[in-house]
RNA sequence: GGGGAAAUAGCUCAGCGGGAGAGCAUCCGGGCGGCAUCCGGAAGGUCGCGGGUUCGAAUCCCGCUUUCUCCA
């Protein structure tokens, strides 16, 4: 069959259809942020969402699946960021086609499917295809994968089957766990596409042999000691990059020339009014922008915001790199937001979530563009100064330390600095700079602990295989239940019983206790059976099938197998529900007041308060906060009855229910509706009608991270207590200043006004007082070698007043020296002044220092004004008497 | 998670142990041919918060908060 050109969209849907027709469930792409996986920054392969399925931790209602998975490779192990744009194949964002078998079919069928899809459905020429198999590995005690070789020989001549080493053809999920040999299907593009070297062969770095599809045969389980044991039900994991396949089918030499990416480059051409394909340097920039715009659009859609940490930082780096290349192309105004818009247009068919967040992506991108241009402006100034200094001292090379400081502290791109330096005929000591970067990397790596997601402890995984829980928390607050297991300690050891006073975690066969989820804290309450009382302090659910009740036995003995009466603390549950429903109302209100870009970024629903993090750029204005409070309270006063329904996910989404990206939802979801106001997917507990909330009050508003704001609020009794407390403070404050609470502002204004008046009055009086003493002091001026010296102890305590007096004396004196001393408790303060005409001969600072030493202290200052202090007031007269000598000594030294 | 910076007038920033400043903006007065014009003057500050060192801290040290930035 002839190879036919196919669009990216056609290949994508063709792939899905092909496998769907062969019994595979079409599973949607999982978000780019993997859930509960501390090892990964981003989803970087199709199998990521099935990890737990492969290991048996999780069951799915199907045994074969097909996906088109959005993937990001940047940061972490696969760091291709610097290569993107320079090659035909590297991407930060790409789509991976994959078919999976979970203990269903194995090698034979995987190979058949792979071959048939490529040669049949896609029409790739069989004679252009090579395959690789695992050559075996003595260290692992494995021989060559003859099984795969035999199966392949049905399609491919022996000469085009190549055995490859473990490095390339053996796959493992981690140091332990499922693993197995792989087999790759490789497409030979012909010698014209190759490097032309005589030893060019499969595995060569050049573009001739393209790895198309990797089939992983998961057949072993690797234990801690490295031993491989065959899995009873081996699985299949395959992955093929959509962009590569599209490039081959569309007969283009680069992924960037496919209809998946070229339209984005076309937009860049329009923006820059420069053609693609003429200047290799510009081409790199255009490819970078196209790739990074895709990554940006998808990452932002999945809830990531540019920041200086973690995933957000990777996004920022991607975005800023794109922006840099925009500048290289001569784009001065923000442009990336527009390019991401193009990405949305192109991809929204396959990824509808893009369309929903189109404006949001644009705003986030624009915001980052503006921020980056500010960073650049500041950096440019610093860089100019730096280079000017180098020019001044005729240095030729900018030191690594300077480059590093500019980059590390101010985020100034090195390539930009390089350009600026070369314009001034300066070089960069890049070796030293790299050295410094390497040091920083080591430092950071040493303290790396994980991405923040917590892995499910192994002990609990085992339990899920034999235990499950019947959830009753939405129907009841109490129930009879059987204690299935009791776990104690960090390692969650199973014990037969807990004695009085002991603490542990209880698993019940059914429970009315709501486990912490969706930000709502777990229920508290008690478990009782005749003579035994155990207090439930918290309830959690580390894996869906297990609800752990943290208990402490208050009386009697709690044993495994016992039947207990489980009673939830209803009042705790009730106040928590108020906060949870209020959270929904606030979320809806925020979106009405601030806009649709508001998305939940974190939430805490406790019995005494609620805390809500959401994406928004600027601090909320007082008016906005008020408006949100009003909107929520209006809903409360309307006393709307909540509607809670279980429905299909698709239907829920089509009614416009708010879902959180990154949350794993089942096929059936719970939808909580406040009529005409809020619809959210939610598994939490809520009030029956909004009136129960009573009162909603926001108590604080602030930022958590760049682009994320936090609101804390109270409801019901808590809100009332808060209001009353504020009222009391207000009343007390009013009482203090003898005003009524409502007139407090006015009164305070008056008081501060009076204070200011009084302060001024004091100053006026002081200077008048000083003026009075002024003449006397001048009269008492002594003559020391022709220089008039005024010296006196004054009754002014603050140095400022003394300086003012000194200034007047100096003015009156015209030429001379002023020395003032004052005493406050056991402390001495000196102010010394020398008129300008004498500063070449006398230094006020030195006089101050000498006088201070005489009174047990130290001091100094400028030649014309200085201050000093001391701790021995009794020696002031003594010091003053020595003043003429001090002056003379200085005069003599200068002469 | 680890490192480097920053926080001073409404805004942009200088000052970096010894009298809190500049430019822009604001207000008042004057000049003027009403549109990027000048002159004079004024008002505006808990120098982020809290400790410490010092005779003395905006300035040095420590902690906290917020922001920027690099690395993971």
mmCIF file of C-alpha atoms in Angstrom, chain A residues 498 502-506 527 534-538 549-553 558:
data_model
loop_
_atom_site.group_PDB
_atom_site.id
_atom_site.type_symbol
_atom_site.label_atom_id
_atom_site.label_comp_id
_atom_site.label_asym_id
_atom_site.label_seq_id
_atom_site.Cartn_x
_atom_site.Cartn_y
_atom_site.Cartn_z
ATOM 1 C CA UNK A 498 -5.055 -1.490 71.201
ATOM 2 C CA UNK A 502 -2.762 3.500 73.113
ATOM 3 C CA UNK A 503 -3.070 5.173 69.724
ATOM 4 C CA UNK A 504 -3.286 3.690 66.260
ATOM 5 C CA UNK A 505 -5.095 3.686 62.945
ATOM 6 C CA UNK A 506 -8.273 1.710 62.486
ATOM 7 C CA UNK A 527 -15.880 4.282 68.267
ATOM 8 C CA UNK A 534 -11.914 5.044 71.324
ATOM 9 C CA UNK A 535 -11.720 8.652 70.287
ATOM 10 C CA UNK A 536 -11.327 9.321 66.565
ATOM 11 C CA UNK A 537 -8.956 12.273 66.197
ATOM 12 C CA UNK A 538 -8.713 12.390 62.428
ATOM 13 C CA UNK A 549 -9.296 6.428 61.515
ATOM 14 C CA UNK A 550 -6.612 7.799 63.839
ATOM 15 C CA UNK A 551 -7.755 6.844 67.315
ATOM 16 C CA UNK A 552 -6.699 6.842 70.909
ATOM 17 C CA UNK A 553 -8.380 4.336 73.211
ATOM 18 C CA UNK A 558 -10.173 -2.196 71.015
#
